[in-house]
């Protein structure tokens, strides 16, 4: 009968002997205590699994972890019947109690910034390098996410217009000396790169293909093949075919690969 009644109905309507009420309340408290104990045990197991995952990276690999990442690892070890949430400050306290002085928790400036956790045995230089590398990865992922979100709302014409605007600005800001203009003998890819905006270089690299296809007429074809055979490493990404020889088209086709090869 007691099992069929909820707590409110029991307290409002039930009239039992004092001993029966006491027995019921004690059994209910015991059940709740068992549930709490089981939850604590599950959290302890998840914490031990967390330590197993990060310990070697912390003390051997000298890796710096953001607390947000540690929290994700911890939550991943919680069983399915428990909520997939946990206070990050509480987890940080558990880490500091467990490792004591073996770890250092470094706060970051700025609202919402995750603290960094690293071994107290690493040098300041290692910490700065590790934190900088991690921030770079996080920043890159944020930029990729922003680009993917924005690109869905921007047309191809808008993207091309923006690219042209950037290139035009950098070209206008480029100072090309005219008093020591290189002679034909001095002209080379390295000299051109020095007087070429970096944004234009990146644009050409992105536009260029992985290999270049160059066609030569009958008189030049055999000579081109001989040159390629004598320097296989230099021409490993060049495809030479018999056809019309067009200097400008060959240059446009090859420029992307040339920049990739020699930069």
PDB file of C-alpha atoms in Angstrom:
ATOM      1  CA  UNK A   1       0.000   0.000   0.000  1.00  0.00           C
ATOM      2  CA  UNK A   2       2.813   2.382   0.895  1.00  0.00           C
ATOM      3  CA  UNK A   3       4.508   1.770  -2.439  1.00  0.00           C
ATOM      4  CA  UNK A   4       1.386   2.926  -4.321  1.00  0.00           C
ATOM      5  CA  UNK A   5       1.198   6.306  -2.555  1.00  0.00           C
ATOM      6  CA  UNK A   6       3.275   9.356  -3.252  1.00  0.00           C
ATOM      7  CA  UNK A   7       4.882  11.328  -0.413  1.00  0.00           C
ATOM      8  CA  UNK A   8       2.266  14.100  -0.309  1.00  0.00           C
ATOM      9  CA  UNK A   9      -0.652  11.678  -0.140  1.00  0.00           C
ATOM     10  CA  UNK A  10       1.100   9.740   2.595  1.00  0.00           C
ATOM     11  CA  UNK A  11       1.700  12.723   4.843  1.00  0.00           C
ATOM     12  CA  UNK A  12      -1.748  14.271   4.181  1.00  0.00           C
ATOM     13  CA  UNK A  13      -4.002  11.237   4.544  1.00  0.00           C
ATOM     14  CA  UNK A  14      -2.206   8.327   6.163  1.00  0.00           C
ATOM     15  CA  UNK A  15      -2.825   7.614   9.834  1.00  0.00           C
ATOM     16  CA  UNK A  16      -0.528   4.913  11.118  1.00  0.00           C
ATOM     17  CA  UNK A  17       1.111   3.807  14.298  1.00  0.00           C
ATOM     18  CA  UNK A  18       4.120   5.928  15.241  1.00  0.00           C
ATOM     19  CA  UNK A  19       6.428   2.976  14.735  1.00  0.00           C
ATOM     20  CA  UNK A  20       5.143   2.375  11.191  1.00  0.00           C
ATOM     21  CA  UNK A  21       5.725   5.987  10.197  1.00  0.00           C
ATOM     22  CA  UNK A  22       9.231   5.897  11.639  1.00  0.00           C
ATOM     23  CA  UNK A  23      10.003   2.664   9.796  1.00  0.00           C
ATOM     24  CA  UNK A  24       8.779   4.152   6.499  1.00  0.00           C
ATOM     25  CA  UNK A  25      10.788   7.349   6.859  1.00  0.00           C
ATOM     26  CA  UNK A  26      13.922   5.458   7.847  1.00  0.00           C
ATOM     27  CA  UNK A  27      13.648   3.163   4.818  1.00  0.00           C
ATOM     28  CA  UNK A  28      13.129   6.162   2.534  1.00  0.00           C
ATOM     29  CA  UNK A  29      16.158   7.960   3.969  1.00  0.00           C
ATOM     30  CA  UNK A  30      18.229   4.806   3.569  1.00  0.00           C
ATOM     31  CA  UNK A  31      17.232   4.526  -0.109  1.00  0.00           C
ATOM     32  CA  UNK A  32      18.154   8.164  -0.761  1.00  0.00           C
ATOM     33  CA  UNK A  33      21.480   7.667   1.014  1.00  0.00           C
ATOM     34  CA  UNK A  34      22.243   4.694  -1.234  1.00  0.00           C
ATOM     35  CA  UNK A  35      21.482   6.776  -4.336  1.00  0.00           C
ATOM     36  CA  UNK A  36      23.762   9.579  -3.136  1.00  0.00           C
ATOM     37  CA  UNK A  37      26.527   7.090  -2.333  1.00  0.00           C
ATOM     38  CA  UNK A  38      26.182   5.525  -5.791  1.00  0.00           C
ATOM     39  CA  UNK A  39      26.401   8.965  -7.441  1.00  0.00           C
ATOM     40  CA  UNK A  40      29.528   9.833  -5.442  1.00  0.00           C
ATOM     41  CA  UNK A  41      31.094   6.517  -6.465  1.00  0.00           C
ATOM     42  CA  UNK A  42      30.335   7.191 -10.146  1.00  0.00           C
ATOM     43  CA  UNK A  43      31.909  10.661  -9.939  1.00  0.00           C
ATOM     44  CA  UNK A  44      34.989   9.225  -8.209  1.00  0.00           C
ATOM     45  CA  UNK A  45      35.337   6.646 -10.978  1.00  0.00           C
ATOM     46  CA  UNK A  46      35.049   9.368 -13.626  1.00  0.00           C
ATOM     47  CA  UNK A  47      37.688  11.441 -11.819  1.00  0.00           C
ATOM     48  CA  UNK A  48      40.110   8.499 -11.719  1.00  0.00           C
ATOM     49  CA  UNK A  49      39.566   7.974 -15.455  1.00  0.00           C
ATOM     50  CA  UNK A  50      40.252  11.675 -16.030  1.00  0.00           C
ATOM     51  CA  UNK A  51      43.532  11.460 -14.117  1.00  0.00           C
ATOM     52  CA  UNK A  52      44.516   8.422 -16.169  1.00  0.00           C
ATOM     53  CA  UNK A  53      43.874  10.354 -19.399  1.00  0.00           C
ATOM     54  CA  UNK A  54      45.741  13.589 -18.602  1.00  0.00           C
ATOM     55  CA  UNK A  55      48.498  12.533 -16.180  1.00  0.00           C
ATOM     56  CA  UNK A  56      51.121  11.545 -18.756  1.00  0.00           C
ATOM     57  CA  UNK A  57      50.468  14.595 -20.941  1.00  0.00           C
ATOM     58  CA  UNK A  58      50.746  16.876 -17.910  1.00  0.00           C
ATOM     59  CA  UNK A  59      53.955  15.529 -16.398  1.00  0.00           C
ATOM     60  CA  UNK A  60      55.764  13.798 -19.277  1.00  0.00           C
ATOM     61  CA  UNK A  61      54.573  15.720 -22.313  1.00  0.00           C
ATOM     62  CA  UNK A  62      54.568  19.012 -20.342  1.00  0.00           C
ATOM     63  CA  UNK A  63      51.224  19.904 -21.895  1.00  0.00           C
ATOM     64  CA  UNK A  64      49.014  22.768 -20.730  1.00  0.00           C
ATOM     65  CA  UNK A  65      45.291  21.958 -20.513  1.00  0.00           C
ATOM     66  CA  UNK A  66      42.455  24.489 -20.416  1.00  0.00           C
ATOM     67  CA  UNK A  67      39.944  23.652 -17.689  1.00  0.00           C
ATOM     68  CA  UNK A  68      37.215  23.562 -20.328  1.00  0.00           C
ATOM     69  CA  UNK A  69      38.972  20.643 -22.033  1.00  0.00           C
ATOM     70  CA  UNK A  70      39.530  18.840 -18.722  1.00  0.00           C
ATOM     71  CA  UNK A  71      35.839  19.259 -17.932  1.00  0.00           C
ATOM     72  CA  UNK A  72      34.888  17.732 -21.299  1.00  0.00           C
ATOM     73  CA  UNK A  73      37.108  14.702 -20.611  1.00  0.00           C
ATOM     74  CA  UNK A  74      35.623  14.314 -17.127  1.00  0.00           C
ATOM     75  CA  UNK A  75      32.018  14.514 -18.341  1.00  0.00           C
ATOM     76  CA  UNK A  76      32.740  11.957 -21.072  1.00  0.00           C
ATOM     77  CA  UNK A  77      33.516   9.394 -18.333  1.00  0.00           C
ATOM     78  CA  UNK A  78      30.252   9.939 -16.433  1.00  0.00           C
ATOM     79  CA  UNK A  79      27.702   7.102 -16.817  1.00  0.00           C
ATOM     80  CA  UNK A  80      24.602   7.698 -18.908  1.00  0.00           C
ATOM     81  CA  UNK A  81      22.198   7.888 -15.952  1.00  0.00           C
ATOM     82  CA  UNK A  82      23.988  10.941 -14.518  1.00  0.00           C
ATOM     83  CA  UNK A  83      23.548  14.506 -15.860  1.00  0.00           C
ATOM     84  CA  UNK A  84      26.265  15.515 -18.339  1.00  0.00           C
ATOM     85  CA  UNK A  85      27.054  18.675 -16.392  1.00  0.00           C
ATOM     86  CA  UNK A  86      29.485  19.464 -13.586  1.00  0.00           C
ATOM     87  CA  UNK A  87      30.738  22.737 -12.030  1.00  0.00           C
ATOM     88  CA  UNK A  88      34.152  23.546 -13.471  1.00  0.00           C
ATOM     89  CA  UNK A  89      35.231  25.245 -10.224  1.00  0.00           C
ATOM     90  CA  UNK A  90      34.402  22.107  -8.259  1.00  0.00           C
ATOM     91  CA  UNK A  91      36.427  19.966 -10.659  1.00  0.00           C
ATOM     92  CA  UNK A  92      39.343  22.400 -10.412  1.00  0.00           C
ATOM     93  CA  UNK A  93      39.227  22.130  -6.605  1.00  0.00           C
ATOM     94  CA  UNK A  94      39.343  18.329  -6.855  1.00  0.00           C
ATOM     95  CA  UNK A  95      42.371  18.523  -9.153  1.00  0.00           C
ATOM     96  CA  UNK A  96      44.204  20.883  -6.814  1.00  0.00           C
ATOM     97  CA  UNK A  97      43.465  18.676  -3.802  1.00  0.00           C
ATOM     98  CA  UNK A  98      44.582  15.563  -5.683  1.00  0.00           C
ATOM     99  CA  UNK A  99      47.830  16.950  -7.124  1.00  0.00           C
ATOM    100  CA  UNK A 100      48.511  19.519  -4.387  1.00  0.00           C
ATOM    101  CA  UNK A 101      51.649  21.468  -5.401  1.00  0.00           C
ATOM    102  CA  UNK A 102      52.407  19.261  -8.407  1.00  0.00           C
ATOM    103  CA  UNK A 103      50.213  21.400 -10.674  1.00  0.00           C
ATOM    104  CA  UNK A 104      49.677  25.107 -11.245  1.00  0.00           C
ATOM    105  CA  UNK A 105      46.363  26.658 -12.249  1.00  0.00           C
ATOM    106  CA  UNK A 106      46.938  29.841 -14.244  1.00  0.00           C
ATOM    107  CA  UNK A 107      43.919  32.157 -14.656  1.00  0.00           C
ATOM    108  CA  UNK A 108      43.421  33.982 -17.945  1.00  0.00           C
ATOM    109  CA  UNK A 109      42.379  37.579 -18.242  1.00  0.00           C
ATOM    110  CA  UNK A 110      38.984  38.241 -19.733  1.00  0.00           C
ATOM    111  CA  UNK A 111      35.467  37.212 -18.906  1.00  0.00           C
ATOM    112  CA  UNK A 112      34.652  33.615 -19.748  1.00  0.00           C
ATOM    113  CA  UNK A 113      38.299  32.642 -20.336  1.00  0.00           C
ATOM    114  CA  UNK A 114      39.192  29.129 -19.198  1.00  0.00           C
ATOM    115  CA  UNK A 115      42.050  28.666 -16.701  1.00  0.00           C
ATOM    116  CA  UNK A 116      45.151  26.730 -17.783  1.00  0.00           C
ATOM    117  CA  UNK A 117      46.428  23.709 -15.830  1.00  0.00           C
ATOM    118  CA  UNK A 118      50.039  22.546 -16.149  1.00  0.00           C
ATOM    119  CA  UNK A 119      52.768  20.788 -14.171  1.00  0.00           C
ATOM    120  CA  UNK A 120      54.717  22.845 -11.650  1.00  0.00           C
ATOM    121  CA  UNK A 121      57.940  21.223 -12.909  1.00  0.00           C
ATOM    122  CA  UNK A 122      57.877  22.864 -16.334  1.00  0.00           C
ATOM    123  CA  UNK A 123      59.759  26.065 -17.066  1.00  0.00           C
ATOM    124  CA  UNK A 124      58.113  29.400 -17.773  1.00  0.00           C
ATOM    125  CA  UNK A 125      59.274  29.170 -21.373  1.00  0.00           C
ATOM    126  CA  UNK A 126      57.574  25.805 -21.831  1.00  0.00           C
ATOM    127  CA  UNK A 127      54.374  27.159 -20.326  1.00  0.00           C
ATOM    128  CA  UNK A 128      54.333  30.177 -22.620  1.00  0.00           C
ATOM    129  CA  UNK A 129      55.082  28.019 -25.658  1.00  0.00           C
ATOM    130  CA  UNK A 130      52.404  25.461 -24.767  1.00  0.00           C
ATOM    131  CA  UNK A 131      49.806  28.112 -24.018  1.00  0.00           C
ATOM    132  CA  UNK A 132      50.632  30.002 -27.205  1.00  0.00           C
ATOM    133  CA  UNK A 133      50.340  26.851 -29.297  1.00  0.00           C
ATOM    134  CA  UNK A 134      47.027  25.988 -27.694  1.00  0.00           C
ATOM    135  CA  UNK A 135      45.655  29.504 -28.173  1.00  0.00           C
ATOM    136  CA  UNK A 136      46.730  29.372 -31.812  1.00  0.00           C
ATOM    137  CA  UNK A 137      44.790  26.143 -32.330  1.00  0.00           C
ATOM    138  CA  UNK A 138      41.742  27.554 -30.593  1.00  0.00           C
ATOM    139  CA  UNK A 139      41.956  30.760 -32.627  1.00  0.00           C
ATOM    140  CA  UNK A 140      42.280  28.800 -35.863  1.00  0.00           C
ATOM    141  CA  UNK A 141      39.217  26.711 -35.055  1.00  0.00           C
ATOM    142  CA  UNK A 142      37.275  29.875 -34.192  1.00  0.00           C
ATOM    143  CA  UNK A 143      38.255  31.497 -37.495  1.00  0.00           C
ATOM    144  CA  UNK A 144      37.295  28.378 -39.458  1.00  0.00           C
ATOM    145  CA  UNK A 145      33.943  28.314 -37.695  1.00  0.00           C
ATOM    146  CA  UNK A 146      33.340  32.001 -38.412  1.00  0.00           C
ATOM    147  CA  UNK A 147      34.293  31.574 -42.060  1.00  0.00           C
ATOM    148  CA  UNK A 148      31.992  28.572 -42.460  1.00  0.00           C
ATOM    149  CA  UNK A 149      29.127  30.475 -40.874  1.00  0.00           C
ATOM    150  CA  UNK A 150      29.685  33.659 -42.861  1.00  0.00           C
ATOM    151  CA  UNK A 151      30.353  31.963 -46.197  1.00  0.00           C
ATOM    152  CA  UNK A 152      26.828  30.555 -46.225  1.00  0.00           C
ATOM    153  CA  UNK A 153      25.444  34.087 -46.434  1.00  0.00           C
ATOM    154  CA  UNK A 154      27.919  35.581 -48.944  1.00  0.00           C
ATOM    155  CA  UNK A 155      27.685  35.182 -52.703  1.00  0.00           C
ATOM    156  CA  UNK A 156      30.635  34.354 -54.961  1.00  0.00           C
ATOM    157  CA  UNK A 157      30.571  37.873 -56.411  1.00  0.00           C
ATOM    158  CA  UNK A 158      30.892  39.385 -52.930  1.00  0.00           C
ATOM    159  CA  UNK A 159      33.828  37.112 -52.103  1.00  0.00           C
ATOM    160  CA  UNK A 160      35.625  38.024 -55.345  1.00  0.00           C
ATOM    161  CA  UNK A 161      34.956  41.712 -54.780  1.00  0.00           C
ATOM    162  CA  UNK A 162      36.386  41.502 -51.249  1.00  0.00           C
ATOM    163  CA  UNK A 163      39.470  39.635 -52.491  1.00  0.00           C
ATOM    164  CA  UNK A 164      40.059  42.219 -55.232  1.00  0.00           C
ATOM    165  CA  UNK A 165      39.690  45.038 -52.711  1.00  0.00           C
ATOM    166  CA  UNK A 166      42.325  43.498 -50.424  1.00  0.00           C
ATOM    167  CA  UNK A 167      44.756  42.882 -53.287  1.00  0.00           C
ATOM    168  CA  UNK A 168      44.255  46.393 -54.701  1.00  0.00           C
ATOM    169  CA  UNK A 169      44.942  47.942 -51.300  1.00  0.00           C
ATOM    170  CA  UNK A 170      48.158  45.965 -50.779  1.00  0.00           C
ATOM    171  CA  UNK A 171      49.395  46.673 -54.304  1.00  0.00           C
ATOM    172  CA  UNK A 172      48.782  50.416 -53.860  1.00  0.00           C
ATOM    173  CA  UNK A 173      50.729  50.371 -50.585  1.00  0.00           C
ATOM    174  CA  UNK A 174      53.658  48.568 -52.191  1.00  0.00           C
ATOM    175  CA  UNK A 175      56.712  50.739 -52.840  1.00  0.00           C
ATOM    176  CA  UNK A 176      58.668  49.640 -55.907  1.00  0.00           C
ATOM    177  CA  UNK A 177      62.059  51.359 -56.334  1.00  0.00           C
ATOM    178  CA  UNK A 178      62.620  52.610 -59.861  1.00  0.00           C
ATOM    179  CA  UNK A 179      66.238  53.716 -59.536  1.00  0.00           C
ATOM    180  CA  UNK A 180      67.603  50.181 -59.161  1.00  0.00           C
ATOM    181  CA  UNK A 181      65.157  48.281 -61.344  1.00  0.00           C
ATOM    182  CA  UNK A 182      66.600  44.770 -61.923  1.00  0.00           C
ATOM    183  CA  UNK A 183      68.123  43.935 -65.260  1.00  0.00           C
ATOM    184  CA  UNK A 184      66.893  40.869 -67.190  1.00  0.00           C
ATOM    185  CA  UNK A 185      69.860  38.912 -65.826  1.00  0.00           C
ATOM    186  CA  UNK A 186      68.894  39.797 -62.254  1.00  0.00           C
ATOM    187  CA  UNK A 187      65.211  39.003 -62.698  1.00  0.00           C
ATOM    188  CA  UNK A 188      64.260  35.885 -60.764  1.00  0.00           C
ATOM    189  CA  UNK A 189      61.450  34.445 -58.712  1.00  0.00           C
ATOM    190  CA  UNK A 190      63.193  35.461 -55.468  1.00  0.00           C
ATOM    191  CA  UNK A 191      63.470  39.102 -56.582  1.00  0.00           C
ATOM    192  CA  UNK A 192      59.847  39.109 -57.701  1.00  0.00           C
ATOM    193  CA  UNK A 193      58.743  37.731 -54.341  1.00  0.00           C
ATOM    194  CA  UNK A 194      60.503  40.567 -52.514  1.00  0.00           C
ATOM    195  CA  UNK A 195      58.462  43.116 -54.472  1.00  0.00           C
ATOM    196  CA  UNK A 196      55.175  41.258 -54.375  1.00  0.00           C
ATOM    197  CA  UNK A 197      52.508  41.726 -51.657  1.00  0.00           C
ATOM    198  CA  UNK A 198      52.141  38.676 -49.424  1.00  0.00           C
ATOM    199  CA  UNK A 199      48.373  38.721 -49.927  1.00  0.00           C
ATOM    200  CA  UNK A 200      48.876  38.409 -53.690  1.00  0.00           C
ATOM    201  CA  UNK A 201      51.266  35.512 -53.148  1.00  0.00           C
ATOM    202  CA  UNK A 202      48.697  33.696 -51.006  1.00  0.00           C
ATOM    203  CA  UNK A 203      45.997  34.397 -53.578  1.00  0.00           C
ATOM    204  CA  UNK A 204      48.065  32.948 -56.433  1.00  0.00           C
ATOM    205  CA  UNK A 205      49.021  29.940 -54.316  1.00  0.00           C
ATOM    206  CA  UNK A 206      45.377  29.233 -53.562  1.00  0.00           C
ATOM    207  CA  UNK A 207      44.444  29.668 -57.222  1.00  0.00           C
ATOM    208  CA  UNK A 208      47.294  27.589 -58.650  1.00  0.00           C
ATOM    209  CA  UNK A 209      47.062  23.863 -59.293  1.00  0.00           C
ATOM    210  CA  UNK A 210      49.309  21.108 -57.926  1.00  0.00           C
ATOM    211  CA  UNK A 211      51.021  20.549 -61.261  1.00  0.00           C
ATOM    212  CA  UNK A 212      51.654  22.449 -64.485  1.00  0.00           C
ATOM    213  CA  UNK A 213      50.879  21.254 -68.008  1.00  0.00           C
ATOM    214  CA  UNK A 214      53.141  22.748 -70.688  1.00  0.00           C
ATOM    215  CA  UNK A 215      52.829  22.109 -74.415  1.00  0.00           C
ATOM    216  CA  UNK A 216      55.600  22.509 -76.997  1.00  0.00           C
ATOM    217  CA  UNK A 217      55.585  22.296 -80.763  1.00  0.00           C
ATOM    218  CA  UNK A 218      57.563  19.615 -82.601  1.00  0.00           C
ATOM    219  CA  UNK A 219      60.823  21.591 -82.681  1.00  0.00           C
ATOM    220  CA  UNK A 220      60.867  22.352 -78.945  1.00  0.00           C
ATOM    221  CA  UNK A 221      59.189  19.213 -77.606  1.00  0.00           C
ATOM    222  CA  UNK A 222      62.285  16.967 -77.730  1.00  0.00           C
ATOM    223  CA  UNK A 223      64.446  19.689 -76.173  1.00  0.00           C
ATOM    224  CA  UNK A 224      61.950  20.195 -73.338  1.00  0.00           C
ATOM    225  CA  UNK A 225      61.851  16.451 -72.654  1.00  0.00           C
ATOM    226  CA  UNK A 226      65.650  16.302 -72.489  1.00  0.00           C
ATOM    227  CA  UNK A 227      65.723  19.186 -70.020  1.00  0.00           C
ATOM    228  CA  UNK A 228      63.119  17.454 -67.861  1.00  0.00           C
ATOM    229  CA  UNK A 229      65.052  14.173 -67.929  1.00  0.00           C
ATOM    230  CA  UNK A 230      68.287  15.837 -66.813  1.00  0.00           C
ATOM    231  CA  UNK A 231      66.580  17.530 -63.820  1.00  0.00           C
ATOM    232  CA  UNK A 232      63.830  15.151 -62.652  1.00  0.00           C
ATOM    233  CA  UNK A 233      63.482  16.717 -59.190  1.00  0.00           C
ATOM    234  CA  UNK A 234      62.976  20.213 -60.565  1.00  0.00           C
ATOM    235  CA  UNK A 235      60.394  19.088 -63.106  1.00  0.00           C
ATOM    236  CA  UNK A 236      58.695  16.344 -61.082  1.00  0.00           C
ATOM    237  CA  UNK A 237      55.400  18.273 -61.080  1.00  0.00           C
ATOM    238  CA  UNK A 238      55.572  19.412 -64.710  1.00  0.00           C
ATOM    239  CA  UNK A 239      53.702  17.582 -67.477  1.00  0.00           C
ATOM    240  CA  UNK A 240      55.171  18.153 -70.939  1.00  0.00           C
ATOM    241  CA  UNK A 241      52.943  17.468 -73.931  1.00  0.00           C
ATOM    242  CA  UNK A 242      53.158  17.899 -77.681  1.00  0.00           C
ATOM    243  CA  UNK A 243      51.086  20.829 -78.875  1.00  0.00           C
ATOM    244  CA  UNK A 244      51.131  24.526 -79.540  1.00  0.00           C
ATOM    245  CA  UNK A 245      53.713  26.589 -77.675  1.00  0.00           C
ATOM    246  CA  UNK A 246      52.090  29.538 -75.944  1.00  0.00           C
ATOM    247  CA  UNK A 247      54.456  31.327 -73.576  1.00  0.00           C
ATOM    248  CA  UNK A 248      51.820  33.323 -71.705  1.00  0.00           C
ATOM    249  CA  UNK A 249      49.446  30.411 -71.151  1.00  0.00           C
ATOM    250  CA  UNK A 250      52.323  28.208 -69.983  1.00  0.00           C
ATOM    251  CA  UNK A 251      53.381  30.860 -67.493  1.00  0.00           C
ATOM    252  CA  UNK A 252      49.860  31.272 -66.100  1.00  0.00           C
ATOM    253  CA  UNK A 253      49.459  27.503 -65.742  1.00  0.00           C
ATOM    254  CA  UNK A 254      52.815  27.065 -64.025  1.00  0.00           C
ATOM    255  CA  UNK A 255      52.969  30.085 -61.697  1.00  0.00           C
ATOM    256  CA  UNK A 256      50.943  28.475 -58.884  1.00  0.00           C
ATOM    257  CA  UNK A 257      53.166  25.396 -58.812  1.00  0.00           C
ATOM    258  CA  UNK A 258      56.370  27.421 -59.110  1.00  0.00           C
ATOM    259  CA  UNK A 259      55.470  29.480 -56.050  1.00  0.00           C
ATOM    260  CA  UNK A 260      54.550  26.347 -54.090  1.00  0.00           C
ATOM    261  CA  UNK A 261      57.783  24.582 -55.045  1.00  0.00           C
ATOM    262  CA  UNK A 262      60.284  27.345 -54.321  1.00  0.00           C
ATOM    263  CA  UNK A 263      58.771  29.059 -51.258  1.00  0.00           C
TER     264      UNK A 263
END
